[in-house]
Each structure stands twice: as C-alpha cells, then as structure tokens.
C-alpha cells in the first residue's frame, strides 16, 4: 500500500478518535455544571415521575416545568440530581414527545426502578461509543480489494471517473421523456452511466429527490441492489417514499422507532432477514444508515450501488462505512448547504469533513441542477449570485408568484411586513440583551403568524427558523397559548438543521440574538454561510427576517468570518426594512 493511502487511513482513524474525545469532553463539561444552572440553560430536563410500560424496554417520563433542548431521537440518561453518584439508567432514546410526557426507550430491558422510589428525577444528554463501527470500516477498506482499488484511490483523488456513454445517453433520454429539465436529465444520465462514482449537486428546490428516485428506479430495472443511505433516518425516509411511488421494491431497515415520516406503504424491518418478500432475482432498494452495514441488520450484505442523499452532511469515515458494501457510489448533496457537525479540531482539512466536499475538491466536478421550482425569482436572486455563481434560476409555477393575502389586521407594521410587493422583509431585533432566547421577537413572530392565518394562509404553509432550540421552544409555547395547541402544531418552528430539505410559502427567520458582545463571540456559528443559505431558501414566496441590524454587526479577528458578516450585511440590504 502506498504511503499516501496509509496516511489517509491514519488521518481517518485520528478523525474518529478526536471526535470521540471531543464529544466525551463536551458531555462531561455539561454534566459537571450545577443542576439549577443546567435546568435554566435547558441542558437538563426535570421529570415529575417516571413509569414503566408493558414493554420492558420503554418508560414514560412526565415532564417538569422547565424547558430543555432535547428532541425526539436524542440520547439521554436518567439520574436523581447528581449525574456521577445518582445514576438511574444510561442511553435512553427519546422516542416520542407527546407534550406533557416523553416515551424513553432502551436497547435492553430497563432495570432503573430497582433504585427508584418515585418522584422527581432528571435527564441529561448521553452518548454512545461508535468508534468500533468506524474502526471496522477503516480496517476493511485497508485490506479489501474494493478498498484498495476503488475507495482509497477515490478519496485520495487518484481515480479518474469513468462513464459508459451509451448508458449516459439512455439515462438522459429516459429523464427527458418523463419531463425532466435538461440539467436534471444530465444528472440522471451521469449517475446511470457512471462506472465508479457520480456527484450531483442539488441547490434548494431544484428537484434533487425527484432525480434521485428516477436514478434508483433505473438502477433497479437494470437488476441492481441499491443501498440508499444518509446521515439521518428522516432523509432516508423521505427519499424512500419518493422511490416507492416509482413502483420500486423498497424497504427500510433499522429500528422501527426510526420510521417517522416514512409512508405506511413502505415496509420496514429491524433486519434484512425480516423482508421475506425480498425479490430473489432482480433489483430493489434498501434504505438504512451506514451504521446498519456494520451491525447484524445488514452485516456482510453486499449491494451494487450506494446512493448517498444529503451527502454534504456525511463525514468521510461515515461514508466509508457504507461504501465498502458496493462498487459504485452516487453522491447527491450541496456543499453550499449545511456541512457535517464536527466537534474536534480535526486533522482533516476543513473541506474534507464532508465526503461530498472532499470529492468535489479533489476528484471531480458535480453536475449542478440549476432550476429552482421552490423560490420565486425575487427570493432566488441573492443566493444564486452569492452561492451558485449566478447559475441558479427560478423556474416553474412559482417563478412570478407572490404571497397575496387578505388584509386582516389594522397594525401597520404587520400590513407592511405581509405586503405582497416585497418578497423579502427585514425587521431589526430591538432586545440588546437577547442571546439564545428573545421573547419580544417570539411575540412578534406569533403576531405575524396570526395575521398571515387571518389573511388566508394555512398554518401548514408557515415555517419558523431559528439558530437556537430555546427560541424555537419559546415560539412554539407562545403559538400554543395564542392559537391553541392543535393549530400551533401545524406550524413548523425549528432549528436550521431540522429545516433543511423543507419548504413553506412563508418562512420567518428569527435570528434571536441582540446582545452585541455575545454576537461577536458566536460570529463563526451565527454567520456561517451554509447556515444562512439553508435558512433563507426554505421560503417559496415570502421571507421575513428578524435579526441584528447593520449598525450592530460585530467585527471579527478572523478574515473569513468578517467575509461572512459582510455577506449577511449584503443580504439584509436587499430586503425591505420595516420598523415595529
């Protein structure tokens, strides 16, 4: 093995170890804080009591009166107030949030009640050591034929992409015959004709999932076994729904508690062995996370092609885990949207955290989809010029649409904010003490929602984005108090990370922070271009931004962060400014 490949393997292993240590350190720092401080920050959730269920692996936990940052899918551990001395149970997944009660689930039967006499207890964040999965995958590519001949050369930039011209032409022709635009058809042809690898870039609203589903269908028609994977179950489930509608044999493999958003018509099993109707001859699609390939769910199971959705958020070691199961890889993502969450000061270069960014930087150009069917032309213009070299254009029925509502309020600021002549509106936040929670802005968000709904907009067409879980929770609570719980639940109010891939007629971006000192301290997070891009490209016809005004923007000691702040400044200059 060459020195370059040995160094790459060493770097991947170091990345895995660094990330584990950083996660452990972050967790311990959180645990060590005083209980009251953690409760105030939302780092701990109090419970009035916990109860067993008929399932020995599940608990019901009845919430106390504090607000925490936890959400469905998070891993928790229970204690009586002192995490290090009064531990009740580790690694409980927050399976369902029913408002006043959480369902917690473990892989093993829960025995905590032997030490629990009832009453108040607490949950802190927990983690699991995933290093064995990564280490096995890295060891496999170091010794296997596919690792040495394909995966390592691809990641090192030493393997030039190859394509079968006749397959490329066929894939493109099929896509055009089914109404795809030229770039979408070119992307289908490129993926269908690739011998080893294809990278497809899907900016917001350009039909990425539509393209993915046709690629999957054509590969299956050719007799291929396809693994569809991503960094989250939600991304996998959404793509599987679209593929299944193409009449493709499709199944989801994984915990049955991770099927949120998966259509009822899509079969789901804990392991591939449970799929008794699996075609014995011919192709099909299996949706699963990369970790499933290293467990009994899919262990030693081989595919012909792996399709990575949301590939810009998949780290290189995570990608390797799935890549070792096949000989061809299709990466679909957008390096201008959110990158992976990386905790450590990694040995990998910053452009190498994401497998998609690494491949584009070192190996090949991606076919970029360039027509957005989501945003109207006024909302498309700035992100196109700033992030996509002016190549992204608005197309389809939304191109010239504006949000036209009935005027149902007498408050002039709300009338101006919802004026259809202005697709983008900016309202400066006035609370100079606000950090991660801003009640004044939250109340304004609720007023805007009330006015929009009174004007005829369905609550399901409203999305609220914030950088912080605490602000999202505050807004959801106010919405429930003002509109009622049933209506409030129809409005999505969440963080940027949870909104990627979604769209709404009206998006309200509640940036929350008004404290200039705090803003300077978190500038690298707050002004991250990928975060801003995702936040502002969820809207179809109306975007309202509530955030720090130009005169309150900080100056960073880092040049690239100053560049990001400059981008934010140029963006809000394009919006209609309104005072409330």
Coordinates of C-alpha atoms in Angstrom, one line a residue:
X1 CA 0.0 0.0 0.0
X2 CA 1.3 3.4 -0.9
X3 CA 2.4 6.0 1.7
X4 CA -0.5 8.3 0.6
X5 CA -3.1 5.6 1.3
X6 CA -1.5 4.7 4.7
X7 CA -1.6 8.4 5.6
X8 CA -5.2 8.7 4.6
X9 CA -6.2 5.7 6.7
X10 CA -4.2 7.2 9.7
X11 CA -6.0 10.5 9.2
X12 CA -9.4 8.9 9.1
X13 CA -8.7 7.0 12.3
X14 CA -7.4 10.1 14.0
X15 CA -10.5 12.0 13.0
X16 CA -12.7 9.3 14.6
X17 CA -10.6 9.3 17.8
X18 CA -10.6 13.1 18.0
X19 CA -14.3 13.3 17.5
X20 CA -15.0 10.7 20.3
X21 CA -12.7 12.6 22.7
X22 CA -14.3 15.9 21.9
X23 CA -17.8 14.5 22.4
X24 CA -16.8 12.9 25.7
X25 CA -15.3 16.2 26.9
X26 CA -18.3 18.2 25.9
X27 CA -20.6 15.8 27.6
X28 CA -18.6 15.8 30.9
X29 CA -18.4 19.6 30.9
X30 CA -22.2 19.6 30.7
X31 CA -22.7 17.1 33.4
X32 CA -20.4 18.9 35.8
X33 CA -22.5 22.1 35.8
X34 CA -24.7 22.8 38.8
X35 CA -28.2 21.3 38.4
X36 CA -30.0 24.6 38.7
X37 CA -27.8 26.1 36.0
X38 CA -28.4 23.2 33.7
X39 CA -32.1 23.4 34.2
X40 CA -32.0 27.1 33.4
X41 CA -30.0 26.5 30.2
X42 CA -32.1 23.7 29.0
X43 CA -29.2 21.2 29.3
X44 CA -31.3 19.0 31.7
X45 CA -35.0 18.0 31.7
X46 CA -36.8 17.5 35.0
X47 CA -39.5 14.8 35.4
X48 CA -42.2 14.7 38.0
X49 CA -42.2 10.9 37.8
X50 CA -41.4 8.0 35.6
X51 CA -43.5 4.9 35.0
X52 CA -42.9 1.5 33.4
X53 CA -44.9 0.3 30.5
X54 CA -45.9 -3.2 29.2
X55 CA -42.7 -3.0 27.1
X56 CA -39.7 -3.7 29.4
X57 CA -37.5 -1.5 27.2
X58 CA -39.7 1.6 27.5
X59 CA -40.5 4.2 30.1
X60 CA -43.0 7.1 30.3
X61 CA -41.4 10.2 31.8
X62 CA -43.8 13.0 32.9
X63 CA -42.3 16.5 32.3
X64 CA -41.5 19.0 35.0
X65 CA -41.9 22.7 34.4
X66 CA -38.6 23.6 32.8
X67 CA -37.8 23.8 29.1
X68 CA -35.0 21.6 27.7
X69 CA -33.2 21.5 24.4
X70 CA -33.9 17.8 23.9
X71 CA -36.0 16.4 21.0
X72 CA -37.0 13.1 19.5
X73 CA -34.1 10.9 18.7
X74 CA -31.7 12.4 21.3
X75 CA -29.9 10.0 23.7
X76 CA -30.4 10.6 27.4
X77 CA -29.5 9.2 30.8
X78 CA -31.6 9.4 34.0
X79 CA -30.3 10.5 37.4
X80 CA -31.6 11.8 40.7
X81 CA -29.8 15.1 40.6
X82 CA -26.1 14.1 40.7
X83 CA -25.1 12.5 37.4
X84 CA -21.9 10.9 38.7
X85 CA -23.4 9.5 42.0
X86 CA -27.1 9.0 41.4
X87 CA -27.3 7.4 38.0
X88 CA -30.5 5.5 37.2
X89 CA -30.1 4.5 33.5
X90 CA -27.9 5.2 30.5
X91 CA -28.5 5.6 26.8
X92 CA -32.3 6.0 26.7
X93 CA -33.6 7.3 23.4
X94 CA -36.3 10.0 23.4
X95 CA -38.7 8.0 21.2
X96 CA -41.7 10.3 21.3
X97 CA -42.6 13.7 22.7
X98 CA -46.3 13.9 23.5
X99 CA -46.1 17.3 25.0
X100 CA -46.5 16.5 28.7
X101 CA -44.9 13.1 28.6
X102 CA -41.9 11.5 26.9
X103 CA -41.5 7.9 25.9
X104 CA -38.0 6.7 26.5
X105 CA -36.6 3.6 25.0
X106 CA -33.5 1.4 25.5
X107 CA -32.0 -1.5 23.6
X108 CA -32.1 -3.6 26.7
X109 CA -34.7 -4.1 29.4
X110 CA -34.6 -1.2 31.8
X111 CA -33.9 -2.0 35.5
X112 CA -33.7 1.5 36.9
X113 CA -36.8 1.2 39.1
X114 CA -34.9 -1.1 41.5
X115 CA -33.2 2.1 42.7
X116 CA -36.1 4.5 42.1
X117 CA -38.7 5.1 44.7
X118 CA -40.8 7.6 42.7
X119 CA -40.8 11.3 42.5
X120 CA -38.6 13.8 40.7
X121 CA -35.6 12.8 38.6
X122 CA -33.7 14.3 35.7
X123 CA -32.3 13.6 32.2
X124 CA -29.0 14.8 30.8
X125 CA -27.6 14.3 27.3
X126 CA -25.9 11.0 26.8
X127 CA -23.7 9.4 24.1
X128 CA -22.7 6.1 22.8
X129 CA -19.2 5.0 21.7
X130 CA -19.4 4.5 17.9
X131 CA -15.7 4.0 17.4
X132 CA -16.0 0.2 16.8
X133 CA -18.2 0.8 13.8
X134 CA -15.7 3.3 12.3
X135 CA -12.6 1.3 13.2
X136 CA -14.0 -1.8 11.5
X137 CA -14.9 0.1 8.4
X138 CA -11.5 1.7 8.1
X139 CA -9.8 -1.6 8.7
X140 CA -12.0 -3.2 6.0
X141 CA -11.0 -0.7 3.3
X142 CA -7.3 -1.1 4.2
X143 CA -7.4 -4.8 3.4
X144 CA -10.2 -5.4 0.9
X145 CA -9.9 -5.3 -2.8
X146 CA -12.7 -2.7 -3.2
X147 CA -11.0 -0.5 -0.6
X148 CA -7.5 -0.7 -2.2
X149 CA -8.6 -0.5 -5.8
X150 CA -11.6 1.9 -5.6
X151 CA -12.4 3.6 -2.3
X152 CA -8.9 4.8 -1.2
X153 CA -8.0 6.0 -4.8
X154 CA -11.3 7.9 -5.0
X155 CA -10.8 9.6 -1.6
X156 CA -7.2 10.4 -2.4
X157 CA -8.1 11.9 -5.8
X158 CA -6.2 9.3 -7.7
X159 CA -9.0 7.6 -9.6
X160 CA -10.5 9.4 -12.6
X161 CA -14.3 9.0 -13.0
X162 CA -15.3 6.8 -16.0
X163 CA -18.6 6.6 -17.7
X164 CA -20.4 4.4 -20.3
X165 CA -21.5 6.8 -23.0
X166 CA -24.4 4.6 -24.1
X167 CA -25.8 4.3 -20.6
X168 CA -25.4 8.0 -20.1
X169 CA -27.4 8.7 -23.2
X170 CA -30.0 6.2 -22.2
X171 CA -30.5 7.7 -18.7
X172 CA -30.7 11.2 -20.1
X173 CA -33.2 10.2 -22.8
X174 CA -35.5 8.4 -20.2
X175 CA -35.4 11.5 -18.0
X176 CA -36.2 13.9 -20.8
X177 CA -39.1 11.6 -21.9
X178 CA -40.6 11.9 -18.4
X179 CA -40.5 15.7 -18.3
X180 CA -37.2 16.4 -16.5
X181 CA -35.4 19.6 -17.4
X182 CA -32.0 19.4 -19.2
X183 CA -29.8 19.6 -16.1
X184 CA -31.9 17.0 -14.3
X185 CA -31.7 14.7 -17.3
X186 CA -28.0 15.2 -17.5
X187 CA -27.7 14.3 -13.8
X188 CA -29.7 11.1 -14.3
X189 CA -27.6 10.1 -17.3
X190 CA -24.3 10.8 -15.4
X191 CA -25.4 8.7 -12.5
X192 CA -26.8 5.9 -14.6
X193 CA -23.7 5.7 -16.8
X194 CA -21.0 6.1 -14.1
X195 CA -18.7 3.1 -13.6
X196 CA -17.5 4.0 -10.2
X197 CA -18.8 7.4 -9.0
X198 CA -21.0 10.4 -9.8
X199 CA -21.6 13.6 -7.8
X200 CA -24.8 15.6 -8.3
X201 CA -25.2 19.0 -6.7
X202 CA -28.8 19.9 -5.8
X203 CA -29.3 23.5 -4.7
X204 CA -32.5 24.4 -2.9
X205 CA -35.7 23.4 -4.7
X206 CA -34.1 22.0 -7.8
X207 CA -35.7 18.6 -7.7
X208 CA -32.9 16.6 -6.1
X209 CA -35.2 13.9 -4.7
X210 CA -37.1 13.6 -8.0
X211 CA -33.7 13.0 -9.7
X212 CA -32.6 10.5 -7.0
X213 CA -35.8 8.5 -7.3
X214 CA -35.5 8.1 -11.1
X215 CA -31.9 7.0 -10.8
X216 CA -32.9 4.4 -8.2
X217 CA -35.7 3.1 -10.4
X218 CA -33.5 2.8 -13.4
X219 CA -30.7 1.0 -11.5
X220 CA -33.3 -1.5 -10.1
X221 CA -34.7 -2.0 -13.5
X222 CA -31.2 -2.9 -14.6
X223 CA -31.2 -5.6 -11.8
X224 CA -29.1 -3.7 -9.3
X225 CA -29.4 -4.0 -5.5
X226 CA -29.2 -0.4 -4.2
X227 CA -28.4 0.9 -0.7
X228 CA -30.0 4.3 -0.1
X229 CA -28.3 6.0 2.9
X230 CA -27.8 9.3 4.6
X231 CA -26.8 10.8 8.0
X232 CA -30.4 10.8 9.3
X233 CA -33.4 8.5 9.2
X234 CA -35.6 11.4 8.2
X235 CA -33.6 12.0 5.0
X236 CA -33.7 8.3 4.2
X237 CA -37.4 8.0 4.9
X238 CA -38.3 11.0 2.7
X239 CA -36.3 9.6 -0.2
X240 CA -37.7 6.1 0.2
X241 CA -41.3 7.5 0.0
X242 CA -40.5 9.0 -3.4
X243 CA -38.7 5.9 -4.7
X244 CA -41.6 3.7 -3.6
X245 CA -44.0 5.8 -5.7
X246 CA -42.0 4.7 -8.7
X247 CA -43.2 1.2 -8.1
X248 CA -39.8 0.0 -7.0
X249 CA -39.4 -2.8 -4.5
X250 CA -38.3 -0.8 -1.4
X251 CA -37.7 -1.5 2.3
X252 CA -36.4 0.4 5.3
X253 CA -34.0 -1.4 7.6
X254 CA -33.5 -0.1 11.1
X255 CA -35.2 0.4 14.5
X256 CA -38.9 0.5 14.0
X257 CA -38.9 3.6 16.2
X258 CA -37.0 5.5 13.4
X259 CA -39.8 5.5 10.8
X260 CA -41.1 9.0 11.4
X261 CA -42.1 10.4 8.1
X262 CA -41.9 7.0 6.3
X263 CA -45.0 6.2 4.3
X264 CA -47.2 3.4 5.7
X265 CA -46.9 1.7 2.3
X266 CA -43.1 1.3 2.7
X267 CA -42.2 -1.9 4.5
X268 CA -39.9 -1.6 7.5
X269 CA -37.9 -4.3 9.4
X270 CA -35.3 -4.4 12.1
X271 CA -33.0 -6.5 9.9
X272 CA -32.9 -7.5 6.2
X273 CA -33.8 -11.1 7.2
X274 CA -37.3 -9.9 8.1
X275 CA -38.0 -8.9 4.5
X276 CA -39.4 -12.2 3.4
X277 CA -40.9 -10.8 0.1
X278 CA -37.4 -9.5 -1.0
X279 CA -37.1 -10.2 -4.7
X280 CA -34.9 -13.3 -5.2
X281 CA -34.0 -12.3 -8.7
X282 CA -33.8 -8.7 -9.7
X283 CA -33.1 -5.4 -8.1
X284 CA -34.5 -3.5 -5.1
X285 CA -33.7 -0.5 -2.8
X286 CA -32.8 -0.9 0.9
X287 CA -32.9 2.3 3.0
X288 CA -30.6 2.2 6.0
X289 CA -28.0 4.3 7.8
X290 CA -24.3 3.5 7.3
X291 CA -24.2 2.0 10.8
X292 CA -26.6 -0.7 9.8
X293 CA -24.0 -2.1 7.5
X294 CA -21.8 -2.7 10.4
X295 CA -24.4 -4.4 12.6
X296 CA -26.5 -7.6 12.3
X297 CA -29.1 -5.6 10.4
X298 CA -27.0 -5.7 7.2
X299 CA -23.7 -7.2 8.3
X300 CA -21.8 -8.7 5.4
X301 CA -24.6 -7.8 3.0
X302 CA -23.4 -6.5 -0.4
X303 CA -25.0 -4.1 -2.9
X304 CA -24.2 -3.0 -6.4
X305 CA -24.6 0.8 -5.8
X306 CA -24.8 3.0 -2.8
X307 CA -26.8 6.3 -3.2
X308 CA -25.9 8.9 -0.6
X309 CA -28.6 11.5 0.0
X310 CA -27.8 14.8 1.8
X311 CA -24.2 13.8 1.1
X312 CA -22.8 17.2 2.1
X313 CA -23.6 16.3 5.7
X314 CA -21.9 12.9 5.6
X315 CA -18.4 12.7 7.0
X316 CA -15.7 10.8 5.2
X317 CA -15.5 8.0 7.8
X318 CA -19.3 7.6 7.8
X319 CA -19.3 7.4 4.0
X320 CA -16.6 4.7 4.1
X321 CA -18.8 2.6 6.3
X322 CA -21.4 2.3 3.6
X323 CA -19.0 2.5 0.6
X324 CA -17.4 -0.8 1.5
X325 CA -20.7 -2.7 0.7
X326 CA -20.7 -1.8 -3.1
X327 CA -18.5 -1.0 -6.1
X328 CA -20.4 2.1 -7.3
X329 CA -21.3 5.3 -5.5
X330 CA -23.7 8.2 -6.3
X331 CA -23.4 11.2 -4.0
X332 CA -26.3 13.7 -4.1
X333 CA -25.8 16.9 -2.0
X334 CA -24.9 20.5 -2.0
X335 CA -21.7 21.8 -0.5
X336 CA -23.2 25.2 -0.2
X337 CA -25.7 23.9 2.4
X338 CA -25.0 22.6 6.0
X339 CA -21.8 20.6 6.4
X340 CA -21.4 17.8 9.0
X341 CA -21.3 18.7 12.7
X342 CA -17.6 18.4 13.7
X343 CA -16.6 18.9 17.4
X344 CA -12.9 18.4 17.3
X345 CA -10.0 20.4 15.8
X346 CA -9.7 17.7 13.2
X347 CA -6.6 16.5 11.4
X348 CA -8.6 16.5 8.2
X349 CA -8.7 19.7 6.2
X350 CA -11.9 21.7 6.6
X351 CA -13.0 20.9 3.0
X352 CA -12.6 17.2 3.8
X353 CA -15.0 16.9 6.7
X354 CA -17.9 16.2 4.2
X355 CA -17.3 13.4 1.8
X356 CA -19.2 15.4 -0.9
X357 CA -16.9 18.4 -0.5
X358 CA -13.8 16.3 -0.4
X359 CA -14.7 14.5 -3.7
X360 CA -15.6 17.7 -5.4
X361 CA -12.4 19.4 -4.2
X362 CA -10.1 16.5 -5.1
X363 CA -11.7 14.3 -7.7
X364 CA -14.4 15.6 -10.0
X365 CA -16.9 18.3 -10.8
X366 CA -20.6 17.7 -9.9
X367 CA -23.5 18.1 -12.3
X368 CA -25.4 21.0 -10.8
X369 CA -29.1 21.2 -11.0
X370 CA -29.8 24.9 -11.8
X371 CA -33.6 25.5 -11.9
X372 CA -35.3 26.1 -8.6
X373 CA -39.0 25.3 -8.5
X374 CA -39.4 26.4 -4.9
X375 CA -38.4 30.1 -4.6
X376 CA -39.8 32.9 -6.7
X377 CA -37.4 34.9 -8.7
X378 CA -37.0 37.6 -6.1
X379 CA -36.0 35.1 -3.4
X380 CA -33.7 33.2 -5.7
X381 CA -31.6 36.2 -6.9
X382 CA -29.4 36.8 -3.9
X383 CA -28.5 33.1 -3.0
X384 CA -27.9 32.5 -6.7
X385 CA -25.4 35.3 -7.0
X386 CA -23.7 34.7 -3.7
X387 CA -23.5 30.9 -3.5
X388 CA -24.1 29.5 -7.0
X389 CA -22.2 31.9 -9.3
X390 CA -25.5 33.3 -10.7
X391 CA -26.4 29.9 -12.3
X392 CA -29.4 29.1 -10.1
X393 CA -32.6 30.5 -11.7
X394 CA -36.2 30.4 -10.6
X395 CA -38.5 28.3 -12.8
X396 CA -41.9 26.8 -12.9
X397 CA -45.2 28.0 -11.4
X398 CA -43.5 29.8 -8.5
X399 CA -41.3 32.0 -10.6
X400 CA -43.6 35.0 -10.6
X401 CA -45.8 34.2 -7.7
X402 CA -46.1 36.4 -4.6
X403 CA -47.8 35.9 -1.3
X404 CA -51.2 37.6 -1.7
X405 CA -53.2 37.6 1.5
X406 CA -56.4 39.3 2.6
X407 CA -55.5 42.3 4.8
X408 CA -56.9 41.1 8.2
X409 CA -55.1 43.4 10.6
X410 CA -55.0 47.1 11.3
X411 CA -51.5 47.1 12.7
X412 CA -49.5 48.9 10.0
X413 CA -46.2 47.1 10.7
X414 CA -47.8 43.7 10.1
X415 CA -49.6 45.0 7.0
X416 CA -46.2 46.2 5.6
X417 CA -44.4 43.0 6.5
X418 CA -47.0 40.9 4.6
X419 CA -47.2 43.3 1.6
X420 CA -47.0 41.1 -1.5
X421 CA -44.9 43.7 -3.3
X422 CA -41.9 42.7 -1.0
X423 CA -41.0 39.0 -1.1
X424 CA -38.1 39.7 1.4
X425 CA -38.6 41.8 4.5
X426 CA -36.2 42.7 7.3
X427 CA -37.2 43.7 10.9
X428 CA -34.4 44.6 13.3
X429 CA -34.4 43.0 16.7
X430 CA -34.5 45.5 19.5
X431 CA -33.6 43.5 22.5
X432 CA -29.9 44.2 23.1
X433 CA -29.7 41.7 25.9
X434 CA -31.1 38.8 24.0
X435 CA -28.8 35.8 23.4
X436 CA -30.4 32.5 22.6
X437 CA -33.9 33.4 23.6
X438 CA -35.8 36.6 22.7
X439 CA -39.3 36.9 24.0
X440 CA -40.0 40.2 22.2
X441 CA -39.1 38.6 18.9
X442 CA -41.1 35.5 19.7
X443 CA -44.2 37.6 20.4
X444 CA -43.7 39.4 17.0
X445 CA -43.4 36.0 15.3
X446 CA -46.7 34.9 16.8
X447 CA -48.3 38.2 15.7
X448 CA -47.1 37.7 12.1
X449 CA -48.4 34.1 12.1
X450 CA -51.8 35.3 13.4
X451 CA -52.0 38.0 10.7
X452 CA -51.0 35.5 8.0
X453 CA -53.5 32.9 9.1
X454 CA -56.3 35.6 9.3
X455 CA -55.3 36.6 5.8
X456 CA -56.0 33.2 4.5
X457 CA -52.7 31.3 4.7
X458 CA -52.9 27.8 6.1
X459 CA -50.8 27.2 9.2
X460 CA -49.1 24.3 7.4
X461 CA -47.7 26.8 5.0
X462 CA -45.8 28.7 7.7
X463 CA -42.3 27.8 8.8
X464 CA -40.2 29.4 11.5
X465 CA -36.4 29.0 11.6
X466 CA -34.1 30.0 14.4
X467 CA -30.4 29.2 15.2
X468 CA -31.4 28.1 18.7
X469 CA -33.6 25.4 20.2
X470 CA -34.5 27.6 23.1
X471 CA -36.0 30.2 20.8
X472 CA -37.9 27.6 18.8
X473 CA -39.3 26.2 22.0
X474 CA -40.4 29.7 23.2
X475 CA -42.1 30.4 19.9
X476 CA -43.9 27.0 20.0
X477 CA -45.2 27.7 23.5
X478 CA -46.5 31.2 22.6
X479 CA -48.1 29.8 19.5
X480 CA -49.9 27.2 21.5
X481 CA -51.1 29.7 24.1
X482 CA -52.3 32.1 21.4
X483 CA -53.6 29.9 18.6
X484 CA -54.3 26.7 20.5
X485 CA -52.2 23.5 20.6
X486 CA -53.8 21.9 17.5
X487 CA -53.2 24.9 15.3
X488 CA -49.7 25.6 16.7
X489 CA -48.6 22.0 15.9
X490 CA -49.3 22.7 12.2
X491 CA -46.7 25.4 12.1
X492 CA -43.1 24.1 11.9
X493 CA -40.8 26.1 14.3
X494 CA -37.4 24.6 14.5
X495 CA -33.6 25.0 14.1
X496 CA -31.9 25.4 10.8
X497 CA -30.6 21.8 10.9
X498 CA -34.1 20.4 11.2
X499 CA -35.5 22.6 8.4
X500 CA -33.0 21.6 5.6
X501 CA -35.0 19.9 2.9
X502 CA -38.3 21.5 3.8
X503 CA -40.2 24.4 2.2
X504 CA -43.1 26.7 3.1
X505 CA -44.9 29.6 1.5
X506 CA -43.9 31.9 4.4
X507 CA -40.7 31.5 6.3
X508 CA -39.9 33.7 9.3
X509 CA -36.2 33.6 10.2
X510 CA -36.0 34.6 13.9
X511 CA -32.3 35.1 14.4
X512 CA -32.9 36.0 18.1
X513 CA -29.5 37.4 19.2
X514 CA -29.4 41.1 20.0
X515 CA -26.5 41.2 22.6
X516 CA -23.5 42.6 20.6
X517 CA -20.9 41.0 22.8
X518 CA -22.5 37.6 22.5
X519 CA -22.9 38.1 18.8
X520 CA -19.2 38.7 18.4
X521 CA -18.4 35.7 20.5
X522 CA -20.5 33.3 18.3
X523 CA -20.0 35.0 15.0
X524 CA -18.4 31.9 13.3
X525 CA -21.5 29.9 14.1
X526 CA -24.1 32.7 13.6
X527 CA -22.9 34.0 10.2
X528 CA -21.8 30.7 8.7
X529 CA -22.8 31.0 5.0
X530 CA -24.2 27.5 4.7
X531 CA -26.4 28.1 7.7
X532 CA -27.7 31.4 6.2
X533 CA -28.2 29.8 2.8
X534 CA -30.4 27.0 4.2
X535 CA -32.3 29.4 6.4
X536 CA -33.3 31.8 3.6
X537 CA -34.0 29.2 0.9
X538 CA -36.9 27.4 2.6
X539 CA -39.4 30.1 1.5
X540 CA -41.4 29.9 -1.6
X541 CA -43.0 33.4 -1.9
X542 CA -42.3 35.3 1.4
X543 CA -39.3 35.6 3.7
X544 CA -39.4 37.7 6.9
X545 CA -36.0 38.1 8.7
X546 CA -35.9 39.3 12.3
X547 CA -32.3 39.8 13.2
X548 CA -29.4 42.2 14.1
X549 CA -29.3 45.4 12.1
X550 CA -26.3 46.6 10.1
X551 CA -25.1 49.0 12.7
X552 CA -25.0 46.3 15.4
X553 CA -22.9 43.8 13.4
X554 CA -19.6 42.9 15.0
X555 CA -16.1 42.8 13.6
X556 CA -14.2 39.6 13.9
X557 CA -10.5 39.0 14.3
X558 CA -10.7 36.4 11.6
X559 CA -10.8 37.5 8.0
X560 CA -13.1 34.8 6.7
X561 CA -15.6 35.4 9.4
X562 CA -15.6 39.1 8.5
X563 CA -16.3 38.0 5.0
X564 CA -19.3 36.0 6.3
X565 CA -20.6 39.0 8.2
X566 CA -20.2 41.0 5.0
X567 CA -22.4 38.5 3.2
X568 CA -25.1 38.9 5.9
X569 CA -24.9 42.6 5.5
X570 CA -25.3 42.5 1.8
X571 CA -28.2 40.1 2.2
X572 CA -30.3 42.3 4.5
X573 CA -29.6 45.3 2.3
X574 CA -31.6 43.5 -0.4
X575 CA -34.7 43.2 1.9
X576 CA -37.4 45.8 2.6
X577 CA -36.7 47.2 6.0
X578 CA -39.6 47.7 8.4
X579 CA -39.7 49.1 11.9
X580 CA -42.1 47.7 14.5

